[in-house]
């Protein structure tokens, strides 16, 4: 099952095992169980400190646990941890053995002090690039706190559990039988959600920080580039991000990042974060800005947790998010049939009927991908023509299980109270309404800038984008902006990086001129 190259890599990794590890399998007579036992035995062959046993006691089969020898198991894999989840499996072995995790000490301390019983279950699909972060975070927490258990569940293998919990999106996390959250979550975010009493402490830490020369708000490609360029100037730089990486974290294949023929969003974000940390940048993750105000001494940034940061200049790079349809039923059935990531959630709709909303490149690409998984795809486009590239349209129309409806206005998402069962749309030409029976709706209609919190502070376009000049400066001196939240056209990673660098240079130029003006002021008064 594992090729020679992977076995060689595993031998190297497993040299880091601190204490012996036991992999305990619960199997049935399925082919998946046979594959699981084969995988576990091959993994165990790569280290004398790993052993395998079969006891068949788990309720979900096939599954296996990872535990330090002599200790109760708190990590379970229900399904084969292949693809993106192989890394989760390797890390579980190392961390369960006592190998120290690469997590800040204060986060480890917060995990260990969590009180109560926490039984987490994470539903994943093996094609989901967001799922491993959640699985790895919860596995780590289970190794650090004896009150925490975690089970990874492959939704494609345990359809009964998917139906029981009405899972319509991955990753979805269940805590003690109730939905805890869905979508990408890192360990710090999960701990913050559990440790609700830490908000005041975090706010106090922000209040105590000295003023920055440049504070970057947003941790995507534009924000990372801005922070690096500012730090290289030797000035006091901070970056505050609601989620470092932003929209790129949800991007799978990247093939137009010049000089890199192919990479993936999470991999690029990891490199960006490391590059930022190579410099003296104060990185504040999982922090959301709620307001900006100009003062005599500079700029104050109010944070959602009640804290306040101060800076001489600010670069806003808050990016954008998936645009929603804003029709009845969309919010009610979000993650219950309404989805925004076809690659992550597509496998949950295997053999079902789905719709894709949007006829641009992202919509047509989503429809093509889904057509290989689901029974039928209906693509709905508001315009009279599709806007996707010709090569994509050619592929789309060659598919036998595809229907394209143009000049259609989506009016309502229909459901039975628990999950989606249809969609109602209006033919814009005839003004007649139609209903489609389906189980899933994937929304791919573009991006919406994350700028609502800036209304009344800086000038925005009718689309909500921040108006910037050639240097990235906004209508307020000292406040700059870059990336997908601005009026700069063509929302691309490489463009966002360039705009972030430009805004940073603009902010540095502003600081130089502002400091010179301040120094000259006393002499002018004396004259």
Coordinates of C-alpha atoms in Angstrom, one line a residue:
X1 CA 0.0 0.0 0.0
X2 CA 2.9 2.4 0.8
X3 CA 5.6 2.8 -1.8
X4 CA 9.3 2.7 -1.1
X5 CA 9.7 6.5 -1.0
X6 CA 7.0 6.9 1.6
X7 CA 8.4 4.1 3.8
X8 CA 11.8 5.8 3.7
X9 CA 10.2 9.0 4.8
X10 CA 8.3 7.3 7.6
X11 CA 11.4 5.7 9.0
X12 CA 13.0 9.1 9.3
X13 CA 9.9 10.6 10.9
X14 CA 9.6 7.7 13.4
X15 CA 13.1 8.2 14.7
X16 CA 11.5 11.1 16.7
X17 CA 9.1 8.8 18.6
X18 CA 9.7 9.2 22.3
X19 CA 7.7 6.4 23.9
X20 CA 6.3 3.2 22.3
X21 CA 3.0 3.5 20.4
X22 CA 0.1 1.0 20.0
X23 CA -2.2 1.0 17.0
X24 CA -5.4 -0.8 18.0
X25 CA -7.8 -1.8 15.2
X26 CA -11.5 -2.6 15.2
X27 CA -12.3 -4.4 11.9
X28 CA -15.1 -6.2 10.1
X29 CA -15.1 -8.3 6.9
X30 CA -15.1 -5.3 4.5
X31 CA -12.4 -4.6 2.0
X32 CA -11.8 -1.3 3.8
X33 CA -10.9 -3.2 7.0
X34 CA -8.4 -5.3 5.0
X35 CA -6.8 -2.2 3.6
X36 CA -6.7 -0.6 7.1
X37 CA -4.9 -3.6 8.6
X38 CA -2.4 -3.7 5.7
X39 CA -1.7 0.0 6.2
X40 CA -1.2 -0.3 10.0
X41 CA 1.1 -3.3 9.6
X42 CA 3.2 -1.5 6.9
X43 CA 3.4 1.6 9.2
X44 CA 4.5 -0.5 12.2
X45 CA 7.2 -2.1 10.1
X46 CA 9.0 1.2 9.9
X47 CA 9.7 1.5 13.6
X48 CA 10.4 -1.0 16.4
X49 CA 8.5 1.4 18.7
X50 CA 5.1 0.9 16.9
X51 CA 3.0 -2.2 17.5
X52 CA -0.4 -3.3 16.1
X53 CA -3.2 -5.2 17.7
X54 CA -6.8 -6.0 16.8
X55 CA -9.5 -6.1 19.5
X56 CA -12.7 -5.2 17.6
X57 CA -14.3 -3.2 20.5
X58 CA -15.0 0.1 18.7
X59 CA -18.5 0.8 17.6
X60 CA -17.4 2.3 14.2
X61 CA -15.7 -0.3 12.0
X62 CA -13.2 -0.1 10.4
X63 CA -11.3 2.1 12.8
X64 CA -8.2 2.2 14.8
X65 CA -6.8 4.2 17.8
X66 CA -3.4 5.7 18.4
X67 CA -2.1 5.6 22.0
X68 CA 1.1 5.6 24.0
X69 CA 1.8 2.1 25.3
X70 CA 0.1 1.6 28.7
X71 CA -2.3 4.6 28.4
X72 CA -6.0 4.7 27.3
X73 CA -6.5 5.7 23.7
X74 CA -7.9 9.2 23.0
X75 CA -7.3 9.5 19.3
X76 CA -9.3 7.5 16.8
X77 CA -9.3 7.3 13.0
X78 CA -12.6 5.9 11.6
X79 CA -11.6 5.4 8.0
X80 CA -8.3 5.2 6.1
X81 CA -6.1 8.2 6.8
X82 CA -4.9 8.5 3.2
X83 CA -4.4 11.6 1.0
X84 CA -4.3 14.8 3.0
X85 CA -4.9 12.8 6.2
X86 CA -1.7 10.8 6.1
X87 CA 0.1 13.7 7.7
X88 CA -2.6 13.7 10.5
X89 CA -1.8 10.1 11.1
X90 CA 2.0 10.6 11.3
X91 CA 1.6 13.6 13.6
X92 CA -0.8 11.7 15.9
X93 CA 1.8 8.9 16.3
X94 CA 4.6 11.4 17.1
X95 CA 2.6 13.6 19.5
X96 CA 1.0 10.7 21.3
X97 CA 4.5 9.3 21.9
X98 CA 5.4 12.6 23.7
X99 CA 7.1 14.4 20.9
X100 CA 6.7 18.2 21.6
X101 CA 4.3 20.0 19.3
X102 CA 5.1 23.2 17.5
X103 CA 2.6 25.3 19.4
X104 CA 3.1 28.4 21.5
X105 CA 3.5 27.6 25.2
X106 CA 0.6 29.8 26.3
X107 CA -1.7 27.8 23.9
X108 CA -0.4 24.5 25.4
X109 CA -1.1 25.8 28.9
X110 CA -4.7 26.8 27.9
X111 CA -5.3 23.4 26.4
X112 CA -4.1 21.6 29.6
X113 CA -6.3 23.7 31.9
X114 CA -9.5 23.1 30.0
X115 CA -11.9 21.5 32.5
X116 CA -14.8 19.0 31.6
X117 CA -15.2 16.1 29.3
X118 CA -14.8 16.8 25.6
X119 CA -15.6 14.1 23.0
X120 CA -14.9 15.5 19.5
X121 CA -15.8 13.9 16.2
X122 CA -14.7 15.4 13.0
X123 CA -16.4 14.5 9.7
X124 CA -14.0 14.7 6.8
X125 CA -13.6 13.8 3.1
X126 CA -10.2 12.6 1.9
X127 CA -10.2 15.2 -0.9
X128 CA -10.7 18.1 1.6
X129 CA -7.7 20.3 2.0
X130 CA -9.2 22.1 5.0
X131 CA -9.9 19.0 7.0
X132 CA -6.4 18.0 8.1
X133 CA -5.9 21.3 10.1
X134 CA -9.0 20.5 12.2
X135 CA -8.1 16.9 12.7
X136 CA -4.5 17.7 13.6
X137 CA -5.6 20.4 16.0
X138 CA -8.0 18.2 17.9
X139 CA -5.6 15.2 17.9
X140 CA -3.0 17.5 19.5
X141 CA -5.5 18.7 22.1
X142 CA -6.3 15.0 22.9
X143 CA -2.6 14.3 23.5
X144 CA -2.2 17.3 25.9
X145 CA -5.4 16.9 28.0
X146 CA -6.7 13.6 29.3
X147 CA -10.3 15.0 29.3
X148 CA -10.3 15.3 25.5
X149 CA -11.0 12.5 23.0
X150 CA -11.1 12.9 19.2
X151 CA -12.3 10.7 16.4
X152 CA -11.8 11.5 12.7
X153 CA -14.7 10.1 10.6
X154 CA -14.5 9.6 6.8
X155 CA -18.0 10.6 5.7
X156 CA -17.8 8.6 2.6
X157 CA -17.2 5.4 4.6
X158 CA -19.8 6.0 7.4
X159 CA -22.9 7.2 5.6
X160 CA -25.1 6.2 8.5
X161 CA -23.4 8.7 10.8
X162 CA -23.5 11.4 8.1
X163 CA -27.2 10.9 7.9
X164 CA -27.6 10.8 11.7
X165 CA -25.9 14.2 12.2
X166 CA -27.1 15.5 8.8
X167 CA -23.6 16.3 7.7
X168 CA -23.7 18.4 4.5
X169 CA -20.2 20.0 4.6
X170 CA -16.7 19.1 5.7
X171 CA -15.0 19.5 8.0
X172 CA -17.9 19.5 10.5
X173 CA -17.0 19.0 14.2
X174 CA -19.4 17.4 16.7
X175 CA -18.7 18.0 20.4
X176 CA -20.5 15.7 22.9
X177 CA -23.2 14.9 20.3
X178 CA -23.9 18.5 19.2
X179 CA -22.5 20.5 16.3
X180 CA -19.5 22.5 17.5
X181 CA -18.5 24.1 14.2
X182 CA -17.7 23.7 10.6
X183 CA -15.0 24.8 8.2
X184 CA -11.4 25.3 8.7
X185 CA -10.3 25.8 12.4
X186 CA -6.8 25.9 13.9
X187 CA -5.9 24.9 17.4
X188 CA -5.8 28.5 18.6
X189 CA -9.3 29.1 17.2
X190 CA -10.7 26.0 18.8
X191 CA -9.2 26.8 22.2
X192 CA -10.5 30.3 22.0
X193 CA -14.0 29.0 21.4
X194 CA -13.8 26.7 24.4
X195 CA -11.9 29.0 26.7
X196 CA -14.4 31.9 26.6
X197 CA -13.1 33.5 29.7
X198 CA -9.9 34.6 28.0
X199 CA -11.3 37.5 26.0
X200 CA -10.6 40.1 28.7
X201 CA -7.1 38.8 29.1
X202 CA -6.4 39.0 25.4
X203 CA -7.8 42.6 25.3
X204 CA -5.5 43.6 28.1
X205 CA -2.5 42.3 26.2
X206 CA -3.4 44.3 23.2
X207 CA -4.0 47.5 25.2
X208 CA -0.5 47.1 26.7
X209 CA 1.3 47.1 23.4
X210 CA 3.3 50.2 22.3
X211 CA 2.3 52.1 19.2
X212 CA 3.4 50.7 15.9
X213 CA 4.9 52.6 13.0
X214 CA 2.9 50.4 10.6
X215 CA 0.1 48.1 11.6
X216 CA -1.2 45.7 8.9
X217 CA -4.8 44.6 9.3
X218 CA -5.3 41.3 7.4
X219 CA -3.1 38.3 7.0
X220 CA -3.5 37.2 3.4
X221 CA -1.0 37.6 0.5
X222 CA -1.4 41.4 0.5
X223 CA -1.0 41.7 4.3
X224 CA 2.0 39.4 4.4
X225 CA 3.8 41.3 1.7
X226 CA 3.0 44.6 3.4
X227 CA 4.4 43.4 6.7
X228 CA 7.6 42.0 5.2
X229 CA 8.3 45.2 3.3
X230 CA 7.6 47.4 6.4
X231 CA 9.8 45.2 8.7
X232 CA 12.7 45.3 6.2
X233 CA 12.7 49.1 6.6
X234 CA 13.5 48.6 10.3
X235 CA 10.4 50.2 11.6
X236 CA 8.0 48.8 14.3
X237 CA 5.6 46.5 12.5
X238 CA 2.6 44.5 13.6
X239 CA 0.1 42.4 11.7
X240 CA -3.4 41.5 13.1
X241 CA -5.4 38.9 11.3
X242 CA -8.8 37.2 11.9
X243 CA -7.3 34.1 10.1
X244 CA -3.8 34.2 8.8
X245 CA -3.8 33.3 5.1
X246 CA -7.4 34.5 4.5
X247 CA -9.1 33.2 1.4
X248 CA -6.0 31.5 0.1
X249 CA -6.4 28.9 2.9
X250 CA -9.5 27.7 1.0
X251 CA -7.8 27.6 -2.4
X252 CA -6.6 24.2 -3.6
X253 CA -4.6 24.3 -6.8
X254 CA -2.6 27.4 -7.6
X255 CA -0.9 27.2 -11.0
X256 CA -0.5 30.9 -11.9
X257 CA 1.9 32.0 -9.2
X258 CA 4.8 33.0 -11.3
X259 CA 8.0 30.9 -10.9
X260 CA 6.0 28.2 -9.0
X261 CA 4.3 25.9 -11.5
X262 CA 2.0 24.4 -8.9
X263 CA 1.3 24.8 -5.2
X264 CA -1.7 24.6 -2.9
X265 CA -3.2 27.4 -0.8
X266 CA -2.4 26.0 2.7
X267 CA 1.2 25.3 1.6
X268 CA 1.6 28.9 0.3
X269 CA 0.1 30.3 3.5
X270 CA 2.5 28.3 5.6
X271 CA 5.4 29.8 3.6
X272 CA 4.0 33.3 3.9
X273 CA 3.6 33.0 7.6
X274 CA 7.1 31.7 8.0
X275 CA 8.5 34.5 5.8
X276 CA 6.7 37.1 8.0
X277 CA 8.1 35.5 11.1
X278 CA 11.6 35.7 9.7
X279 CA 11.4 39.4 10.5
X280 CA 10.6 41.3 13.7
X281 CA 6.9 41.4 13.0
X282 CA 4.4 41.2 15.9
X283 CA 1.9 38.7 14.6
X284 CA -1.5 38.7 16.3
X285 CA -3.7 36.0 14.8
X286 CA -7.4 35.3 15.5
X287 CA -8.0 39.0 16.2
X288 CA -10.7 41.0 14.3
X289 CA -10.6 44.7 13.9
X290 CA -14.0 46.4 14.4
X291 CA -13.3 50.2 13.9
X292 CA -10.6 52.7 12.9
X293 CA -10.3 56.3 14.1
X294 CA -7.8 59.0 13.4
X295 CA -6.4 60.9 16.5
X296 CA -3.9 63.7 17.0
X297 CA -1.2 61.2 17.8
X298 CA -1.9 58.7 15.0
X299 CA -4.5 56.0 14.5
X300 CA -6.4 53.8 17.0
X301 CA -7.8 50.4 16.0
X302 CA -10.6 49.0 18.1
X303 CA -10.7 45.2 18.2
X304 CA -13.7 43.0 18.5
X305 CA -12.6 41.7 21.9
X306 CA -12.6 45.2 23.4
X307 CA -8.8 45.8 23.1
X308 CA -7.3 48.8 21.3
X309 CA -4.1 49.0 19.2
X310 CA -2.3 52.2 18.2
X311 CA -0.2 53.0 15.1
X312 CA 1.3 55.9 13.2
X313 CA 0.0 54.3 9.9
X314 CA -2.3 51.5 8.9
X315 CA -2.5 49.2 5.9
X316 CA -5.9 47.5 5.5
X317 CA -5.7 44.2 3.7
X318 CA -8.9 42.4 4.9
X319 CA -9.5 40.7 1.6
X320 CA -12.9 39.3 0.5
X321 CA -15.2 36.4 1.1
X322 CA -17.5 34.3 -1.1
X323 CA -20.5 36.3 -2.2
X324 CA -23.9 34.9 -1.1
X325 CA -27.1 34.7 -3.1
X326 CA -29.1 36.6 -0.4
X327 CA -32.3 34.6 -1.1
X328 CA -34.7 33.0 1.3
X329 CA -33.4 29.7 2.6
X330 CA -29.7 30.3 2.0
X331 CA -28.8 30.9 5.6
X332 CA -31.2 28.4 7.0
X333 CA -29.7 25.6 4.9
X334 CA -26.0 26.8 5.0
X335 CA -23.9 23.6 5.5
X336 CA -27.2 21.6 5.1
X337 CA -27.0 21.5 1.4
X338 CA -25.9 25.0 0.6
X339 CA -22.1 25.0 0.2
X340 CA -19.3 27.2 -1.1
X341 CA -16.4 24.8 -1.6
X342 CA -17.1 22.1 -4.2
X343 CA -13.8 20.4 -3.8
X344 CA -14.2 19.9 0.0
X345 CA -17.9 19.2 0.2
X346 CA -18.4 17.5 -3.2
X347 CA -17.8 13.9 -2.1
X348 CA -20.7 14.2 0.4
X349 CA -23.1 14.5 -2.5
X350 CA -21.9 11.4 -4.4
X351 CA -24.7 10.1 -6.6
X352 CA -27.0 13.1 -5.8
X353 CA -28.3 16.0 -7.8
X354 CA -26.8 19.4 -7.3
X355 CA -26.8 22.9 -8.7
X356 CA -24.0 25.3 -9.2
X357 CA -24.8 29.0 -9.1
X358 CA -22.6 31.1 -11.4
X359 CA -21.2 30.9 -14.9
X360 CA -17.8 32.4 -14.5
X361 CA -14.6 30.4 -14.4
X362 CA -15.0 29.3 -10.7
X363 CA -18.6 28.2 -11.4
X364 CA -17.9 26.2 -14.5
X365 CA -14.8 24.6 -12.9
X366 CA -16.9 23.6 -9.9
X367 CA -19.6 22.1 -12.2
X368 CA -16.9 20.1 -14.1
X369 CA -15.4 18.8 -10.9
X370 CA -18.8 17.9 -9.4
X371 CA -19.9 16.1 -12.6
X372 CA -17.4 13.3 -11.9
X373 CA -18.9 12.7 -8.4
X374 CA -22.7 13.5 -8.4
X375 CA -25.4 12.1 -10.6
X376 CA -26.4 15.4 -12.3
X377 CA -25.3 19.0 -12.2
X378 CA -27.5 22.0 -13.1
X379 CA -25.5 25.2 -13.7
X380 CA -27.5 28.3 -13.3
X381 CA -26.3 31.6 -14.7
X382 CA -28.0 35.0 -14.3
X383 CA -26.6 36.4 -17.6
X384 CA -27.6 35.4 -21.1
X385 CA -24.1 34.0 -21.7
X386 CA -21.6 32.1 -19.6
X387 CA -18.5 34.2 -18.7
X388 CA -16.0 31.3 -18.3
X389 CA -13.1 30.8 -20.6
X390 CA -13.9 29.0 -23.9
X391 CA -11.8 25.9 -23.1
X392 CA -13.8 25.5 -19.8
X393 CA -17.2 25.9 -21.6
X394 CA -16.2 23.3 -24.2
X395 CA -15.4 20.8 -21.5
X396 CA -18.6 21.7 -19.7
X397 CA -20.9 21.1 -22.6
X398 CA -19.2 17.8 -23.4
X399 CA -20.4 16.3 -20.1
X400 CA -23.5 14.0 -20.3
X401 CA -24.8 14.7 -16.8
X402 CA -24.9 18.5 -17.2
X403 CA -27.7 21.0 -17.7
X404 CA -27.0 24.7 -18.2
X405 CA -29.7 27.2 -17.6
X406 CA -29.0 30.8 -18.6
X407 CA -30.9 34.1 -17.9
X408 CA -32.0 32.6 -14.6
X409 CA -32.6 34.4 -11.3
X410 CA -32.3 32.3 -8.2
X411 CA -35.3 33.1 -6.0
X412 CA -35.3 30.6 -3.1
X413 CA -33.5 27.6 -1.6
X414 CA -36.1 25.0 -0.7
X415 CA -35.8 22.4 2.0
X416 CA -37.6 20.0 4.4
X417 CA -36.5 21.8 7.5
X418 CA -33.4 19.7 7.9
X419 CA -31.7 19.8 4.5
X420 CA -32.0 21.2 0.9
X421 CA -34.4 19.5 -1.4
X422 CA -34.8 22.0 -4.2
X423 CA -34.3 25.4 -5.7
X424 CA -36.7 27.9 -7.2
X425 CA -35.6 30.2 -10.0
X426 CA -37.2 32.7 -12.4
X427 CA -36.6 32.7 -16.2
X428 CA -35.6 36.3 -16.8
X429 CA -36.8 36.2 -20.4
X430 CA -40.3 34.7 -19.9
X431 CA -40.7 35.8 -16.3
X432 CA -42.0 32.3 -15.4
X433 CA -40.8 30.5 -12.3
X434 CA -39.5 26.9 -12.1
X435 CA -38.5 24.5 -9.4
X436 CA -35.6 22.0 -9.5
X437 CA -35.4 19.0 -7.2
X438 CA -31.9 18.5 -5.9
X439 CA -29.9 17.8 -2.7
X440 CA -27.1 20.4 -3.0
X441 CA -26.4 23.9 -4.1
X442 CA -22.8 25.2 -4.6
X443 CA -22.6 29.0 -4.8
X444 CA -19.9 30.4 -7.0
X445 CA -20.8 34.0 -7.8
X446 CA -17.7 36.0 -6.9
X447 CA -16.3 37.8 -3.9
X448 CA -17.5 40.5 -1.5
X449 CA -14.9 42.8 0.2
X450 CA -14.6 42.6 3.9
X451 CA -15.0 46.3 4.5
X452 CA -18.4 46.8 6.2
X453 CA -16.5 47.8 9.4
X454 CA -14.9 50.8 7.5
X455 CA -18.1 52.5 6.4
X456 CA -17.9 56.2 7.3
X457 CA -14.2 55.9 7.9
X458 CA -12.7 55.8 4.4
X459 CA -14.3 56.3 1.0
X460 CA -15.7 53.1 -0.5
X461 CA -16.9 52.3 -4.0
X462 CA -20.6 51.3 -4.6
X463 CA -19.4 47.7 -4.5
X464 CA -17.9 48.3 -1.0
X465 CA -14.3 48.3 -2.2
X466 CA -11.8 50.7 -0.6
X467 CA -10.8 53.6 -3.0
X468 CA -7.0 53.9 -3.2
X469 CA -4.6 56.0 -5.1
X470 CA -1.5 55.0 -7.0
X471 CA 0.4 54.5 -3.7
X472 CA -2.3 52.6 -2.0
X473 CA -3.4 55.5 0.2
X474 CA -7.1 55.9 1.1
X475 CA -9.1 59.1 1.5
X476 CA -7.7 59.3 5.0
X477 CA -4.0 60.3 5.3
X478 CA -1.9 57.6 6.9
X479 CA -4.5 54.8 6.2
X480 CA -3.5 52.6 3.2
X481 CA -5.2 49.5 1.7
X482 CA -4.2 46.6 -0.6
X483 CA -5.5 43.4 -2.1
X484 CA -9.0 42.1 -2.8
X485 CA -10.7 44.7 -0.5
X486 CA -9.7 47.5 -2.8
X487 CA -10.8 48.9 -6.1
X488 CA -7.6 47.5 -7.8
X489 CA -8.9 45.2 -10.6
X490 CA -8.2 41.5 -11.1
X491 CA -8.3 39.7 -7.8
X492 CA -5.2 37.5 -8.0
X493 CA -2.7 36.4 -5.4
X494 CA 0.3 37.8 -7.2
X495 CA -1.5 41.1 -7.7
X496 CA -2.4 41.3 -4.1
X497 CA 1.2 40.7 -3.1
X498 CA 2.4 43.5 -5.3
X499 CA -0.3 45.9 -4.0
X500 CA 0.7 45.0 -0.4
X501 CA 4.3 45.8 -1.1
X502 CA 3.3 49.1 -2.8
X503 CA 1.0 50.1 0.0
X504 CA 3.9 49.4 2.5
X505 CA 6.3 51.6 0.6
X506 CA 3.6 54.2 0.4
X507 CA 3.1 54.0 4.2
X508 CA 6.9 54.3 4.7
X509 CA 7.0 57.4 2.5
X510 CA 4.1 58.9 4.5
X511 CA 5.9 58.2 7.8
X512 CA 9.1 59.9 6.5
X513 CA 7.3 63.0 5.3
X514 CA 5.1 63.1 8.3
X515 CA 8.1 63.0 10.7
X516 CA 9.9 65.7 8.8
X517 CA 6.8 68.0 8.9
X518 CA 6.5 67.4 12.7
X519 CA 10.2 68.3 13.2
X520 CA 9.8 71.5 11.2
X521 CA 6.7 72.6 13.0
X522 CA 8.5 74.2 16.2
X523 CA 10.8 76.3 14.0
X524 CA 7.8 77.6 12.0
X525 CA 6.1 78.5 15.3
X526 CA 9.2 80.3 16.5
X527 CA 9.4 82.3 13.3

